[in-house]
Amino acid sequence: VNDGKGFEASQGVYFDYYANGNFCLEAHLDDITYHVTSDSIEPAEGDCGAVTFVANLSSIYGSEDRTDFRATSMVQTSDGGYAITGYYIYPGSEYPTGSMYIAKFDKAGNYLWGKGWGNMSHADRYGEYGDRGNAIVQANDGGYVITGQTASYSTNGDNDMFIAKFDSNGSFSWNKTLGIEANDDSGSSLAKTSDGGYVVTGNTCPALEDCTLFLAKYDSAGSLLWSKSGGGSSIVQTSDGGYVAISGVYIKKYNSSG
């Protein structure tokens, strides 16, 4: 174990092996450098020097039953590590269904813990991903808040947007959903606000109709304060207490009341 220091063989192949069991393999072809890591079997241009560590998400549960494992959002945590959310899909059914997860890694990329949330037997009306995390932030108390979509805890039979709180060890604290009957609703981005709460943006999609955007504000305990039309795919709070969201090619500014 050389923990990323690497060695170079005579044929020009460079190999990094990390203490957490992962690796980066570098090779050269036609004056172009490529690398492959234990987290991806597809070669990418560039050398291993740009890779500080490799963390393999399959180590979260260590089960071959969950063959489709995807990360959607990451936040650097106050201890220098990283928290990740996304979803994993269980095979073997007519439609792929799965659960949201949250996972914690230290600053060197070593896996610390992972928790699943949701029920793999639920899916939306299209038979797709039942529960998935789309965005994550670290809360002021060291825990984590995630938004995304849920079929497991939906109140209308399709996907609802959810915002959920987990403590610093990934244990579930609370969950709130927001949705319109017969619509697919999903949170795509969230941000911490200066009052200790959270603002979420996402979309709501009626059957066979175009999706529309929404913007919702929650307090620190997850109580809904207001919900408005608008928002986008990503959101931040501005210094004046308002919000800026990206929507397609547009940047939209909202005041503190949405």
PDB file of C-alpha atoms in Angstrom:
ATOM      1  CA  VAL A   1       0.000   0.000   0.000  1.00  0.00           C
ATOM      2  CA  ASN A   2       1.619   3.239  -1.086  1.00  0.00           C
ATOM      3  CA  ASP A   3      -1.436   5.459  -0.386  1.00  0.00           C
ATOM      4  CA  GLY A   4      -1.394   7.273  -3.692  1.00  0.00           C
ATOM      5  CA  LYS A   5       2.384   7.718  -4.040  1.00  0.00           C
ATOM      6  CA  GLY A   6       2.417   5.492  -7.107  1.00  0.00           C
ATOM      7  CA  PHE A   7       5.088   3.659  -9.054  1.00  0.00           C
ATOM      8  CA  GLU A   8       5.985   3.662 -12.725  1.00  0.00           C
ATOM      9  CA  ALA A   9       6.689   0.536 -14.708  1.00  0.00           C
ATOM     10  CA  SER A  10       9.195   0.436 -17.567  1.00  0.00           C
ATOM     11  CA  GLN A  11       6.454   0.356 -20.198  1.00  0.00           C
ATOM     12  CA  GLY A  12       5.157   3.769 -19.117  1.00  0.00           C
ATOM     13  CA  VAL A  13       2.223   2.582 -17.000  1.00  0.00           C
ATOM     14  CA  TYR A  14       1.711   4.377 -13.696  1.00  0.00           C
ATOM     15  CA  PHE A  15      -0.280   2.775 -10.871  1.00  0.00           C
ATOM     16  CA  ASP A  16      -1.582   4.395  -7.665  1.00  0.00           C
ATOM     17  CA  TYR A  17      -2.946   2.174  -4.912  1.00  0.00           C
ATOM     18  CA  TYR A  18      -4.756   3.853  -2.037  1.00  0.00           C
ATOM     19  CA  ALA A  19      -4.991   2.645   1.550  1.00  0.00           C
ATOM     20  CA  ASN A  20      -8.772   2.358   1.274  1.00  0.00           C
ATOM     21  CA  GLY A  21      -8.369  -0.378  -1.364  1.00  0.00           C
ATOM     22  CA  ASN A  22      -9.031   1.756  -4.445  1.00  0.00           C
ATOM     23  CA  PHE A  23      -6.673   2.603  -7.271  1.00  0.00           C
ATOM     24  CA  CYS A  24      -5.806   4.803 -10.233  1.00  0.00           C
ATOM     25  CA  LEU A  25      -4.146   3.319 -13.319  1.00  0.00           C
ATOM     26  CA  GLU A  26      -2.472   5.630 -15.838  1.00  0.00           C
ATOM     27  CA  ALA A  27      -1.290   4.792 -19.354  1.00  0.00           C
ATOM     28  CA  HIS A  28      -0.165   6.588 -22.509  1.00  0.00           C
ATOM     29  CA  LEU A  29      -1.252   6.135 -26.113  1.00  0.00           C
ATOM     30  CA  ASP A  30      -0.277   8.304 -29.098  1.00  0.00           C
ATOM     31  CA  ASP A  31       1.108  11.017 -26.793  1.00  0.00           C
ATOM     32  CA  ILE A  32      -2.189  11.190 -24.879  1.00  0.00           C
ATOM     33  CA  THR A  33      -2.409  10.248 -21.203  1.00  0.00           C
ATOM     34  CA  TYR A  34      -5.431   8.330 -19.900  1.00  0.00           C
ATOM     35  CA  HIS A  35      -6.407   7.101 -16.461  1.00  0.00           C
ATOM     36  CA  VAL A  36      -8.854   4.560 -15.066  1.00  0.00           C
ATOM     37  CA  THR A  37      -9.912   4.470 -11.417  1.00  0.00           C
ATOM     38  CA  SER A  38     -11.603   1.830  -9.298  1.00  0.00           C
ATOM     39  CA  ASP A  39     -14.710   4.029  -9.371  1.00  0.00           C
ATOM     40  CA  SER A  40     -14.976   4.048 -13.172  1.00  0.00           C
ATOM     41  CA  ILE A  41     -14.104   1.480 -15.816  1.00  0.00           C
ATOM     42  CA  GLU A  42     -14.222   4.104 -18.587  1.00  0.00           C
ATOM     43  CA  PRO A  43     -10.831   5.646 -19.410  1.00  0.00           C
ATOM     44  CA  ALA A  44     -10.608   9.426 -19.051  1.00  0.00           C
ATOM     45  CA  GLU A  45      -7.977  11.791 -20.398  1.00  0.00           C
ATOM     46  CA  GLY A  46      -5.477  13.126 -17.884  1.00  0.00           C
ATOM     47  CA  ASP A  47      -3.059  11.594 -15.416  1.00  0.00           C
ATOM     48  CA  CYS A  48      -3.397  10.238 -11.895  1.00  0.00           C
ATOM     49  CA  GLY A  49      -1.672  13.305 -10.515  1.00  0.00           C
ATOM     50  CA  ALA A  50      -5.017  15.089 -10.566  1.00  0.00           C
ATOM     51  CA  VAL A  51      -6.591  12.336  -8.450  1.00  0.00           C
ATOM     52  CA  THR A  52      -6.174  12.922  -4.699  1.00  0.00           C
ATOM     53  CA  PHE A  53      -8.245   9.920  -3.698  1.00  0.00           C
ATOM     54  CA  VAL A  54     -10.700   7.457  -5.181  1.00  0.00           C
ATOM     55  CA  ALA A  55     -13.799   6.453  -3.222  1.00  0.00           C
ATOM     56  CA  ASN A  56     -15.893   3.631  -4.600  1.00  0.00           C
ATOM     57  CA  LEU A  57     -19.604   4.081  -3.877  1.00  0.00           C
ATOM     58  CA  SER A  58     -20.243   0.348  -4.171  1.00  0.00           C
ATOM     59  CA  SER A  59     -18.509  -0.028  -0.803  1.00  0.00           C
ATOM     60  CA  ILE A  60     -21.447   1.708   0.879  1.00  0.00           C
ATOM     61  CA  TYR A  61     -23.538  -1.428   1.038  1.00  0.00           C
ATOM     62  CA  GLY A  62     -21.248  -4.037  -0.443  1.00  0.00           C
ATOM     63  CA  SER A  63     -24.112  -5.808  -2.176  1.00  0.00           C
ATOM     64  CA  GLU A  64     -24.193  -6.951  -5.776  1.00  0.00           C
ATOM     65  CA  ASP A  65     -28.004  -6.866  -5.608  1.00  0.00           C
ATOM     66  CA  ARG A  66     -27.963  -3.095  -5.993  1.00  0.00           C
ATOM     67  CA  THR A  67     -26.412  -2.963  -9.427  1.00  0.00           C
ATOM     68  CA  ASP A  68     -27.283   0.614 -10.381  1.00  0.00           C
ATOM     69  CA  PHE A  69     -25.731   2.972  -7.863  1.00  0.00           C
ATOM     70  CA  ARG A  70     -25.739   6.689  -8.621  1.00  0.00           C
ATOM     71  CA  ALA A  71     -24.564   9.791  -6.787  1.00  0.00           C
ATOM     72  CA  THR A  72     -26.339  13.067  -7.525  1.00  0.00           C
ATOM     73  CA  SER A  73     -25.039  15.621  -5.000  1.00  0.00           C
ATOM     74  CA  MET A  74     -22.157  16.140  -2.569  1.00  0.00           C
ATOM     75  CA  VAL A  75     -21.263  18.650   0.139  1.00  0.00           C
ATOM     76  CA  GLN A  76     -17.987  19.142   1.960  1.00  0.00           C
ATOM     77  CA  THR A  77     -18.598  18.824   5.674  1.00  0.00           C
ATOM     78  CA  SER A  78     -17.327  20.853   8.622  1.00  0.00           C
ATOM     79  CA  ASP A  79     -14.816  18.110   9.540  1.00  0.00           C
ATOM     80  CA  GLY A  80     -13.206  18.277   6.078  1.00  0.00           C
ATOM     81  CA  GLY A  81     -14.944  15.158   4.816  1.00  0.00           C
ATOM     82  CA  TYR A  82     -17.785  14.707   2.351  1.00  0.00           C
ATOM     83  CA  ALA A  83     -21.467  13.726   2.462  1.00  0.00           C
ATOM     84  CA  ILE A  84     -23.116  12.288  -0.638  1.00  0.00           C
ATOM     85  CA  THR A  85     -26.681  11.552  -1.645  1.00  0.00           C
ATOM     86  CA  GLY A  86     -28.238   9.810  -4.609  1.00  0.00           C
ATOM     87  CA  TYR A  87     -30.118   6.579  -5.191  1.00  0.00           C
ATOM     88  CA  TYR A  88     -29.596   2.896  -5.829  1.00  0.00           C
ATOM     89  CA  ILE A  89     -31.828   0.677  -7.935  1.00  0.00           C
ATOM     90  CA  TYR A  90     -32.767  -2.911  -7.233  1.00  0.00           C
ATOM     91  CA  PRO A  91     -32.830  -5.222 -10.283  1.00  0.00           C
ATOM     92  CA  GLY A  92     -35.067  -8.173 -10.874  1.00  0.00           C
ATOM     93  CA  SER A  93     -38.445  -6.474 -11.209  1.00  0.00           C
ATOM     94  CA  GLU A  94     -40.453  -5.377 -14.229  1.00  0.00           C
ATOM     95  CA  TYR A  95     -39.472  -1.771 -13.534  1.00  0.00           C
ATOM     96  CA  PRO A  96     -36.367  -0.526 -11.740  1.00  0.00           C
ATOM     97  CA  THR A  97     -37.210   0.672  -8.228  1.00  0.00           C
ATOM     98  CA  GLY A  98     -34.902   1.857  -5.529  1.00  0.00           C
ATOM     99  CA  SER A  99     -34.165   3.948  -2.498  1.00  0.00           C
ATOM    100  CA  MET A 100     -32.432   7.179  -1.624  1.00  0.00           C
ATOM    101  CA  TYR A 101     -29.175   6.989   0.321  1.00  0.00           C
ATOM    102  CA  ILE A 102     -26.880   9.256   2.308  1.00  0.00           C
ATOM    103  CA  ALA A 103     -23.218   8.363   2.792  1.00  0.00           C
ATOM    104  CA  LYS A 104     -20.286   9.929   4.655  1.00  0.00           C
ATOM    105  CA  PHE A 105     -16.599   9.832   3.721  1.00  0.00           C
ATOM    106  CA  ASP A 106     -13.654  11.332   5.563  1.00  0.00           C
ATOM    107  CA  LYS A 107     -11.286  13.853   3.966  1.00  0.00           C
ATOM    108  CA  ALA A 108      -9.123  11.039   2.563  1.00  0.00           C
ATOM    109  CA  GLY A 109     -12.111   9.407   0.870  1.00  0.00           C
ATOM    110  CA  ASN A 110     -12.503   6.567   3.370  1.00  0.00           C
ATOM    111  CA  TYR A 111     -16.073   5.375   3.753  1.00  0.00           C
ATOM    112  CA  LEU A 112     -17.470   6.013   7.255  1.00  0.00           C
ATOM    113  CA  TRP A 113     -21.157   5.112   7.036  1.00  0.00           C
ATOM    114  CA  GLY A 114     -24.121   4.911   4.688  1.00  0.00           C
ATOM    115  CA  LYS A 115     -27.878   4.834   5.259  1.00  0.00           C
ATOM    116  CA  GLY A 116     -30.751   4.033   2.931  1.00  0.00           C
ATOM    117  CA  TRP A 117     -34.160   5.690   3.058  1.00  0.00           C
ATOM    118  CA  GLY A 118     -37.354   4.693   1.288  1.00  0.00           C
ATOM    119  CA  ASN A 119     -39.077   1.545   0.159  1.00  0.00           C
ATOM    120  CA  MET A 120     -37.757  -0.281  -2.895  1.00  0.00           C
ATOM    121  CA  SER A 121     -41.242  -1.611  -3.753  1.00  0.00           C
ATOM    122  CA  HIS A 122     -42.567   1.837  -4.677  1.00  0.00           C
ATOM    123  CA  ALA A 123     -42.155   3.558  -8.023  1.00  0.00           C
ATOM    124  CA  ASP A 124     -43.815   6.442  -9.811  1.00  0.00           C
ATOM    125  CA  ARG A 125     -46.526   5.982 -12.452  1.00  0.00           C
ATOM    126  CA  TYR A 126     -43.848   5.437 -15.098  1.00  0.00           C
ATOM    127  CA  GLY A 127     -42.318   2.617 -13.042  1.00  0.00           C
ATOM    128  CA  GLU A 128     -39.147   4.605 -12.453  1.00  0.00           C
ATOM    129  CA  TYR A 129     -36.986   5.454  -9.467  1.00  0.00           C
ATOM    130  CA  GLY A 130     -39.085   5.266  -6.323  1.00  0.00           C
ATOM    131  CA  ASP A 131     -37.009   7.455  -4.010  1.00  0.00           C
ATOM    132  CA  ARG A 132     -33.969   9.550  -4.827  1.00  0.00           C
ATOM    133  CA  GLY A 133     -31.922  12.299  -3.257  1.00  0.00           C
ATOM    134  CA  ASN A 134     -31.105  15.152  -5.615  1.00  0.00           C
ATOM    135  CA  ALA A 135     -29.377  17.724  -3.407  1.00  0.00           C
ATOM    136  CA  ILE A 136     -27.739  17.826   0.024  1.00  0.00           C
ATOM    137  CA  VAL A 137     -26.531  20.523   2.443  1.00  0.00           C
ATOM    138  CA  GLN A 138     -25.017  20.312   5.905  1.00  0.00           C
ATOM    139  CA  ALA A 139     -27.237  21.731   8.628  1.00  0.00           C
ATOM    140  CA  ASN A 140     -25.993  24.176  11.257  1.00  0.00           C
ATOM    141  CA  ASP A 141     -26.098  21.425  13.901  1.00  0.00           C
ATOM    142  CA  GLY A 142     -23.792  19.144  11.870  1.00  0.00           C
ATOM    143  CA  GLY A 143     -26.580  17.016  10.423  1.00  0.00           C
ATOM    144  CA  TYR A 144     -27.730  16.907   6.818  1.00  0.00           C
ATOM    145  CA  VAL A 145     -30.784  18.026   4.869  1.00  0.00           C
ATOM    146  CA  ILE A 146     -31.704  16.413   1.545  1.00  0.00           C
ATOM    147  CA  THR A 147     -34.331  17.140  -1.074  1.00  0.00           C
ATOM    148  CA  GLY A 148     -35.485  14.968  -3.943  1.00  0.00           C
ATOM    149  CA  GLN A 149     -38.477  12.855  -4.843  1.00  0.00           C
ATOM    150  CA  THR A 150     -40.297  10.060  -3.022  1.00  0.00           C
ATOM    151  CA  ALA A 151     -42.912   7.519  -4.027  1.00  0.00           C
ATOM    152  CA  SER A 152     -42.688   5.668  -0.709  1.00  0.00           C
ATOM    153  CA  TYR A 153     -44.007   8.596   1.320  1.00  0.00           C
ATOM    154  CA  SER A 154     -46.138  10.248  -1.353  1.00  0.00           C
ATOM    155  CA  THR A 155     -49.643  11.331  -0.404  1.00  0.00           C
ATOM    156  CA  ASN A 156     -51.022  11.362  -3.966  1.00  0.00           C
ATOM    157  CA  GLY A 157     -49.930   8.087  -5.557  1.00  0.00           C
ATOM    158  CA  ASP A 158     -47.150   9.621  -7.635  1.00  0.00           C
ATOM    159  CA  ASN A 159     -43.837  11.164  -6.659  1.00  0.00           C
ATOM    160  CA  ASP A 160     -43.868  13.966  -4.102  1.00  0.00           C
ATOM    161  CA  MET A 161     -41.063  16.383  -3.425  1.00  0.00           C
ATOM    162  CA  PHE A 162     -39.492  15.722  -0.040  1.00  0.00           C
ATOM    163  CA  ILE A 163     -37.174  17.529   2.337  1.00  0.00           C
ATOM    164  CA  ALA A 164     -35.647  15.294   5.007  1.00  0.00           C
ATOM    165  CA  LYS A 165     -33.304  15.865   7.951  1.00  0.00           C
ATOM    166  CA  PHE A 166     -30.671  13.412   9.162  1.00  0.00           C
ATOM    167  CA  ASP A 167     -28.355  13.799  12.153  1.00  0.00           C
ATOM    168  CA  SER A 168     -24.559  13.837  11.970  1.00  0.00           C
ATOM    169  CA  ASN A 169     -24.477  10.024  11.999  1.00  0.00           C
ATOM    170  CA  GLY A 170     -27.048   9.683   9.219  1.00  0.00           C
ATOM    171  CA  SER A 171     -29.946   8.725  11.482  1.00  0.00           C
ATOM    172  CA  PHE A 172     -33.342   9.937  10.283  1.00  0.00           C
ATOM    173  CA  SER A 173     -34.804  12.984  12.095  1.00  0.00           C
ATOM    174  CA  TRP A 174     -37.805  14.187  10.087  1.00  0.00           C
ATOM    175  CA  ASN A 175     -39.336  14.246   6.622  1.00  0.00           C
ATOM    176  CA  LYS A 176     -41.826  16.579   4.942  1.00  0.00           C
ATOM    177  CA  THR A 177     -43.446  16.144   1.540  1.00  0.00           C
ATOM    178  CA  LEU A 178     -45.008  18.586  -0.870  1.00  0.00           C
ATOM    179  CA  GLY A 179     -47.016  17.565  -3.916  1.00  0.00           C
ATOM    180  CA  ILE A 180     -50.031  18.133  -6.110  1.00  0.00           C
ATOM    181  CA  GLU A 181     -52.464  15.291  -6.692  1.00  0.00           C
ATOM    182  CA  ALA A 182     -51.818  13.368  -9.935  1.00  0.00           C
ATOM    183  CA  ASN A 183     -48.549  15.278 -10.485  1.00  0.00           C
ATOM    184  CA  ASP A 184     -44.971  14.091 -10.294  1.00  0.00           C
ATOM    185  CA  ASP A 185     -43.130  16.486  -7.976  1.00  0.00           C
ATOM    186  CA  SER A 186     -39.421  16.622  -7.297  1.00  0.00           C
ATOM    187  CA  GLY A 187     -36.975  18.870  -5.464  1.00  0.00           C
ATOM    188  CA  SER A 188     -33.858  19.559  -7.509  1.00  0.00           C
ATOM    189  CA  SER A 189     -31.882  22.008  -5.362  1.00  0.00           C
ATOM    190  CA  LEU A 190     -31.873  23.467  -1.857  1.00  0.00           C
ATOM    191  CA  ALA A 191     -29.912  26.023   0.114  1.00  0.00           C
ATOM    192  CA  LYS A 192     -29.537  26.936   3.773  1.00  0.00           C
ATOM    193  CA  THR A 193     -30.982  30.328   4.615  1.00  0.00           C
ATOM    194  CA  SER A 194     -29.735  32.983   7.004  1.00  0.00           C
ATOM    195  CA  ASP A 195     -32.612  32.316   9.451  1.00  0.00           C
ATOM    196  CA  GLY A 196     -31.552  28.689   9.882  1.00  0.00           C
ATOM    197  CA  GLY A 197     -34.176  27.333   7.501  1.00  0.00           C
ATOM    198  CA  TYR A 198     -34.050  26.033   3.952  1.00  0.00           C
ATOM    199  CA  VAL A 199     -35.292  27.036   0.513  1.00  0.00           C
ATOM    200  CA  VAL A 200     -36.093  24.348  -2.063  1.00  0.00           C
ATOM    201  CA  THR A 201     -36.720  24.593  -5.778  1.00  0.00           C
ATOM    202  CA  GLY A 202     -37.884  21.931  -8.184  1.00  0.00           C
ATOM    203  CA  ASN A 203     -40.629  21.017 -10.608  1.00  0.00           C
ATOM    204  CA  THR A 204     -44.144  19.654 -10.690  1.00  0.00           C
ATOM    205  CA  CYS A 205     -45.242  17.647 -13.719  1.00  0.00           C
ATOM    206  CA  PRO A 206     -48.890  16.903 -14.596  1.00  0.00           C
ATOM    207  CA  ALA A 207     -49.522  13.798 -16.692  1.00  0.00           C
ATOM    208  CA  LEU A 208     -48.942  14.471 -20.412  1.00  0.00           C
ATOM    209  CA  GLU A 209     -48.301  18.175 -19.769  1.00  0.00           C
ATOM    210  CA  ASP A 210     -45.246  20.373 -19.438  1.00  0.00           C
ATOM    211  CA  CYS A 211     -43.604  20.688 -16.045  1.00  0.00           C
ATOM    212  CA  THR A 212     -43.707  23.916 -14.057  1.00  0.00           C
ATOM    213  CA  LEU A 213     -41.274  25.179 -11.433  1.00  0.00           C
ATOM    214  CA  PHE A 214     -41.859  25.827  -7.744  1.00  0.00           C
ATOM    215  CA  LEU A 215     -40.042  27.569  -4.901  1.00  0.00           C
ATOM    216  CA  ALA A 216     -40.700  26.622  -1.260  1.00  0.00           C
ATOM    217  CA  LYS A 217     -39.410  27.930   2.082  1.00  0.00           C
ATOM    218  CA  TYR A 218     -39.077  25.836   5.255  1.00  0.00           C
ATOM    219  CA  ASP A 219     -38.013  26.672   8.795  1.00  0.00           C
ATOM    220  CA  SER A 220     -35.287  24.756  10.648  1.00  0.00           C
ATOM    221  CA  ALA A 221     -37.792  22.135  11.836  1.00  0.00           C
ATOM    222  CA  GLY A 222     -39.128  21.441   8.348  1.00  0.00           C
ATOM    223  CA  SER A 223     -42.380  23.386   8.638  1.00  0.00           C
ATOM    224  CA  LEU A 224     -43.523  24.849   5.319  1.00  0.00           C
ATOM    225  CA  LEU A 225     -43.650  28.658   5.436  1.00  0.00           C
ATOM    226  CA  TRP A 226     -44.670  29.356   1.852  1.00  0.00           C
ATOM    227  CA  SER A 227     -44.666  27.862  -1.635  1.00  0.00           C
ATOM    228  CA  LYS A 228     -44.731  29.824  -4.895  1.00  0.00           C
ATOM    229  CA  SER A 229     -44.511  29.240  -8.620  1.00  0.00           C
ATOM    230  CA  GLY A 230     -41.014  29.907  -9.901  1.00  0.00           C
ATOM    231  CA  GLY A 231     -37.516  28.751  -9.123  1.00  0.00           C
ATOM    232  CA  GLY A 232     -35.317  26.592 -11.318  1.00  0.00           C
ATOM    233  CA  SER A 233     -32.778  23.787 -11.321  1.00  0.00           C
ATOM    234  CA  SER A 234     -30.393  25.391  -8.818  1.00  0.00           C
ATOM    235  CA  ILE A 235     -30.784  28.021  -6.098  1.00  0.00           C
ATOM    236  CA  VAL A 236     -28.723  30.139  -3.693  1.00  0.00           C
ATOM    237  CA  GLN A 237     -29.592  32.775  -1.112  1.00  0.00           C
ATOM    238  CA  THR A 238     -28.316  36.278  -1.800  1.00  0.00           C
ATOM    239  CA  SER A 239     -26.836  38.755   0.674  1.00  0.00           C
ATOM    240  CA  ASP A 240     -30.091  40.759   0.823  1.00  0.00           C
ATOM    241  CA  GLY A 241     -32.053  37.701   2.003  1.00  0.00           C
ATOM    242  CA  GLY A 242     -33.579  36.958  -1.377  1.00  0.00           C
ATOM    243  CA  TYR A 243     -32.867  34.092  -3.761  1.00  0.00           C
ATOM    244  CA  VAL A 244     -31.360  33.574  -7.199  1.00  0.00           C
ATOM    245  CA  ALA A 245     -32.306  30.521  -9.267  1.00  0.00           C
ATOM    246  CA  ILE A 246     -31.117  29.185 -12.609  1.00  0.00           C
ATOM    247  CA  SER A 247     -33.904  28.241 -15.012  1.00  0.00           C
ATOM    248  CA  GLY A 248     -32.734  27.097 -18.418  1.00  0.00           C
ATOM    249  CA  VAL A 249     -30.800  30.016 -19.914  1.00  0.00           C
ATOM    250  CA  TYR A 250     -32.260  32.465 -17.394  1.00  0.00           C
ATOM    251  CA  ILE A 251     -31.113  33.666 -13.969  1.00  0.00           C
ATOM    252  CA  LYS A 252     -34.090  34.718 -11.845  1.00  0.00           C
ATOM    253  CA  LYS A 253     -34.023  36.873  -8.716  1.00  0.00           C
ATOM    254  CA  TYR A 254     -36.671  36.585  -5.966  1.00  0.00           C
ATOM    255  CA  ASN A 255     -37.116  38.565  -2.776  1.00  0.00           C
ATOM    256  CA  SER A 256     -37.168  36.909   0.661  1.00  0.00           C
ATOM    257  CA  SER A 257     -40.887  36.132   0.302  1.00  0.00           C
ATOM    258  CA  GLY A 258     -40.453  34.363  -3.027  1.00  0.00           C
TER     259      GLY A 258
END
